[in-house]
Backbone as JSON, one array per atom type, in Angstrom:
{
  "sequence": "XXXXXXXXXXXXXXXXXXXXXXXXXXXXXXXXXXXXXXXXXXXXXXXXXXXXXXXXXXXXXXXXXXXXXXXXXXXXXXXXXXXXXX",
  "N": [[18.66, 24.49, -2.88], [16.08, 23.46, -1.16], [14.4, 20.35, -0.2], [10.9, 20.08, 0.45], [8.5, 17.78, 2.63], [6.29, 15.93, 0.81], [2.97, 16.51, 0.77], [-0.44, 15.67, 1.93], [-2.2, 14.85, -0.46], [0.31, 15.58, -2.85], [1.6, 13.27, -1.85], [-0.33, 10.72, -2.16], [-0.12, 10.92, -4.71], [2.54, 10.44, -5.29], [2.99, 7.75, -4.22], [0.9, 6.36, -6.08], [1.95, 6.32, -8.02], [4.14, 4.6, -8.0], [3.55, 2.51, -7.03], [1.6, 1.66, -9.45], [2.04, -0.7, -11.21], [2.57, -2.91, -10.01], [0.72, -5.42, -8.82], [-2.61, -5.69, -8.06], [-2.4, -3.11, -7.15], [-4.22, -1.33, -8.63], [-6.53, -1.4, -6.85], [-5.62, 0.14, -4.64], [-6.38, 2.04, -1.95], [-5.34, 5.01, -2.43], [-5.62, 7.31, -1.1], [-6.8, 7.55, 1.19], [-4.14, 5.91, 2.51], [-2.13, 7.44, 2.11], [-3.62, 9.46, 4.12], [-3.33, 8.36, 6.64], [-0.24, 8.13, 6.76], [2.11, 9.98, 9.05], [3.06, 13.48, 10.06], [6.01, 14.7, 7.92], [6.65, 12.28, 6.43], [8.94, 11.3, 4.12], [9.63, 11.16, 0.31], [11.37, 8.8, 0.09], [10.29, 7.58, 2.38], [7.57, 6.46, 1.52], [8.56, 4.92, -0.72], [9.74, 2.81, 0.83], [7.89, 2.13, 2.38], [5.89, 1.0, 0.72], [7.4, -1.3, -0.69], [8.15, -2.69, 1.42], [5.72, -4.02, 1.89], [5.31, -5.14, -0.31], [6.67, -7.49, -0.58], [5.77, -8.38, 2.01], [3.57, -9.27, 1.05], [1.03, -11.22, -0.34], [2.32, -12.88, -3.14], [3.29, -11.32, -4.17], [1.68, -9.08, -4.26], [0.42, -5.69, -3.6], [-1.64, -3.77, -0.95], [-4.46, -2.45, 0.39], [-4.7, -2.93, 2.92], [-2.47, -4.49, 3.08], [-0.6, -1.84, 3.24], [-1.59, 0.02, 4.94], [-0.86, -1.25, 7.3], [2.0, -1.72, 7.02], [2.17, 1.18, 7.49], [1.34, 2.03, 9.88], [3.2, -0.08, 11.41], [5.84, 1.3, 11.67], [7.95, 0.56, 10.82], [9.91, 1.59, 8.36], [10.51, 3.98, 8.34], [13.7, 4.93, 9.3], [16.44, 3.94, 11.44], [18.75, 5.48, 14.02], [21.25, 3.19, 14.96], [21.54, 1.99, 18.6], [23.74, 1.42, 21.27], [26.95, -0.04, 21.69], [29.79, 0.03, 19.42], [31.95, -2.25, 17.62]],
  "CA": [[17.64, 24.01, -3.03], [15.97, 22.54, -0.02], [12.68, 20.09, -1.15], [10.18, 19.61, 1.46], [7.91, 16.56, 2.94], [4.99, 16.26, 0.28], [2.02, 17.22, 1.23], [-1.11, 14.53, 1.55], [-2.09, 14.89, -1.96], [1.32, 14.83, -3.33], [2.23, 11.82, -0.95], [-1.56, 10.39, -2.38], [0.2, 10.69, -6.12], [3.49, 9.47, -4.97], [2.45, 6.2, -3.77], [0.14, 5.89, -6.89], [2.83, 6.27, -9.27], [5.01, 3.21, -6.9], [2.3, 0.84, -7.12], [1.13, 1.62, -11.03], [2.46, -1.83, -11.95], [2.63, -3.26, -9.05], [-0.39, -6.87, -8.76], [-3.68, -5.11, -6.61], [-1.71, -1.72, -7.34], [-5.27, -0.53, -8.99], [-7.51, -1.42, -5.98], [-5.27, 0.29, -3.57], [-7.52, 3.95, -1.5], [-4.2, 5.56, -2.11], [-6.04, 8.59, -0.16], [-6.48, 6.55, 3.05], [-3.25, 5.46, 3.08], [-1.61, 8.95, 2.42], [-4.46, 9.82, 5.18], [-2.37, 7.6, 7.44], [0.54, 8.41, 7.46], [2.66, 10.71, 9.88], [3.81, 14.51, 9.54], [7.47, 14.3, 8.01], [7.05, 11.52, 5.65], [9.38, 11.5, 2.93], [9.02, 10.39, -0.66], [11.66, 7.36, 0.45], [9.95, 6.51, 3.06], [6.44, 5.62, 0.84], [8.94, 3.73, -1.3], [10.41, 1.71, 1.91], [6.77, 1.1, 2.73], [5.48, -0.07, -0.31], [8.79, -2.36, -0.95], [8.15, -4.27, 2.41], [4.04, -4.08, 1.45], [5.02, -6.45, -1.53], [7.53, -8.32, 0.14], [5.3, -9.03, 2.86], [1.93, -9.67, 0.53], [1.51, -12.66, -1.36], [3.02, -13.02, -4.18], [4.5, -10.13, -4.49], [1.01, -8.35, -4.34], [-0.38, -5.24, -3.01], [-3.49, -3.66, -1.09], [-4.5, -0.99, 1.69], [-5.01, -2.98, 4.15], [-1.55, -4.25, 3.6], [-0.18, -0.45, 3.07], [-1.78, 0.32, 6.19], [-0.67, -2.28, 8.18], [2.87, -1.31, 7.3], [2.61, 2.27, 7.81], [1.29, 1.4, 11.6], [3.77, -0.5, 12.19], [6.61, 1.84, 11.64], [9.67, 0.16, 10.88], [10.04, 1.75, 7.28], [11.81, 4.7, 8.88], [15.37, 4.72, 9.73], [16.7, 4.47, 12.86], [20.39, 5.32, 14.47], [21.35, 2.3, 16.1], [21.9, 2.37, 19.69], [24.55, 0.82, 21.88], [28.24, 0.25, 21.21], [30.07, -0.92, 17.89], [33.64, -2.4, 17.55]],
  "C": [[17.37, 22.99, -1.71], [13.85, 22.31, -0.26], [12.09, 19.6, 0.18], [9.47, 18.26, 1.07], [6.88, 17.06, 1.74], [3.73, 16.29, 0.99], [0.48, 15.61, 1.09], [-1.52, 14.1, 0.09], [-0.72, 14.38, -2.7], [1.98, 13.2, -3.09], [1.38, 10.8, -1.69], [-0.61, 9.8, -3.91], [1.82, 9.71, -6.3], [3.91, 7.67, -5.22], [1.52, 5.68, -5.06], [1.1, 5.31, -7.97], [4.05, 4.38, -8.8], [4.16, 2.1, -6.95], [1.53, 0.78, -8.4], [1.31, 0.12, -11.32], [2.82, -2.97, -11.02], [0.6, -4.57, -9.01], [-1.13, -5.79, -7.16], [-2.91, -3.58, -6.7], [-2.89, -0.77, -7.4], [-6.42, -0.29, -7.94], [-7.36, -0.63, -4.43], [-6.12, 1.93, -3.72], [-5.56, 4.51, -1.38], [-4.18, 7.04, -1.2], [-6.04, 8.09, 1.38], [-5.07, 6.28, 3.29], [-2.59, 6.61, 3.29], [-2.11, 9.34, 3.36], [-3.76, 9.52, 6.42], [-0.78, 7.77, 7.65], [1.28, 9.48, 8.43], [3.01, 11.72, 8.96], [5.67, 13.85, 9.02], [7.94, 13.05, 7.17], [7.49, 11.38, 4.24], [9.13, 10.92, 1.83], [9.85, 9.12, -0.82], [11.06, 6.99, 1.25], [8.64, 5.98, 2.48], [7.01, 5.01, 0.25], [9.12, 2.78, -0.65], [8.87, 0.9, 2.13], [5.93, 0.54, 2.27], [6.72, -1.24, -0.87], [8.3, -3.25, 0.57], [6.28, -4.66, 2.57], [4.12, -5.12, 0.33], [5.54, -7.2, -0.89], [6.41, -9.33, 1.22], [3.82, -9.74, 2.51], [2.32, -11.18, -0.05], [1.26, -12.87, -2.41], [2.94, -11.92, -5.05], [2.9, -8.35, -5.12], [0.51, -6.77, -3.21], [-2.15, -4.5, -2.68], [-3.34, -2.92, -0.1], [-4.16, -1.6, 2.78], [-3.5, -3.59, 4.42], [-0.13, -2.6, 4.06], [-0.42, 0.05, 4.31], [-1.06, 0.23, 7.09], [0.95, -1.88, 8.57], [3.21, 0.46, 7.9], [2.4, 2.2, 9.55], [2.6, 0.99, 12.25], [5.4, 0.29, 12.14], [8.53, 2.18, 10.99], [9.86, 0.7, 9.23], [10.7, 2.63, 7.23], [12.97, 4.21, 9.58], [15.57, 5.49, 10.77], [18.15, 4.7, 13.09], [20.08, 4.14, 15.37], [22.05, 1.94, 17.24], [22.59, 1.09, 20.38], [25.89, 1.07, 21.04], [28.6, -0.77, 20.11], [31.05, -1.08, 17.7], [34.11, -2.09, 15.58]]
}
């Protein structure tokens, strides 16, 4: 079975579910954040965006601005390390 990437509406619903119980989550514009996500953003990527936004926020809260900053940073995406390791 293959599961594809969520579309914008599904990404907004995933985001809403993830931030539902987080301080400030009720005020987040989930449609705006979902619209800013690049193609091929997984549910796991969205979860990591939320995690990073909460850690970077004030007192464990989340906001549209903080989420958009995390999306823009691209740091939430897993990357293959470069270089030689022993």
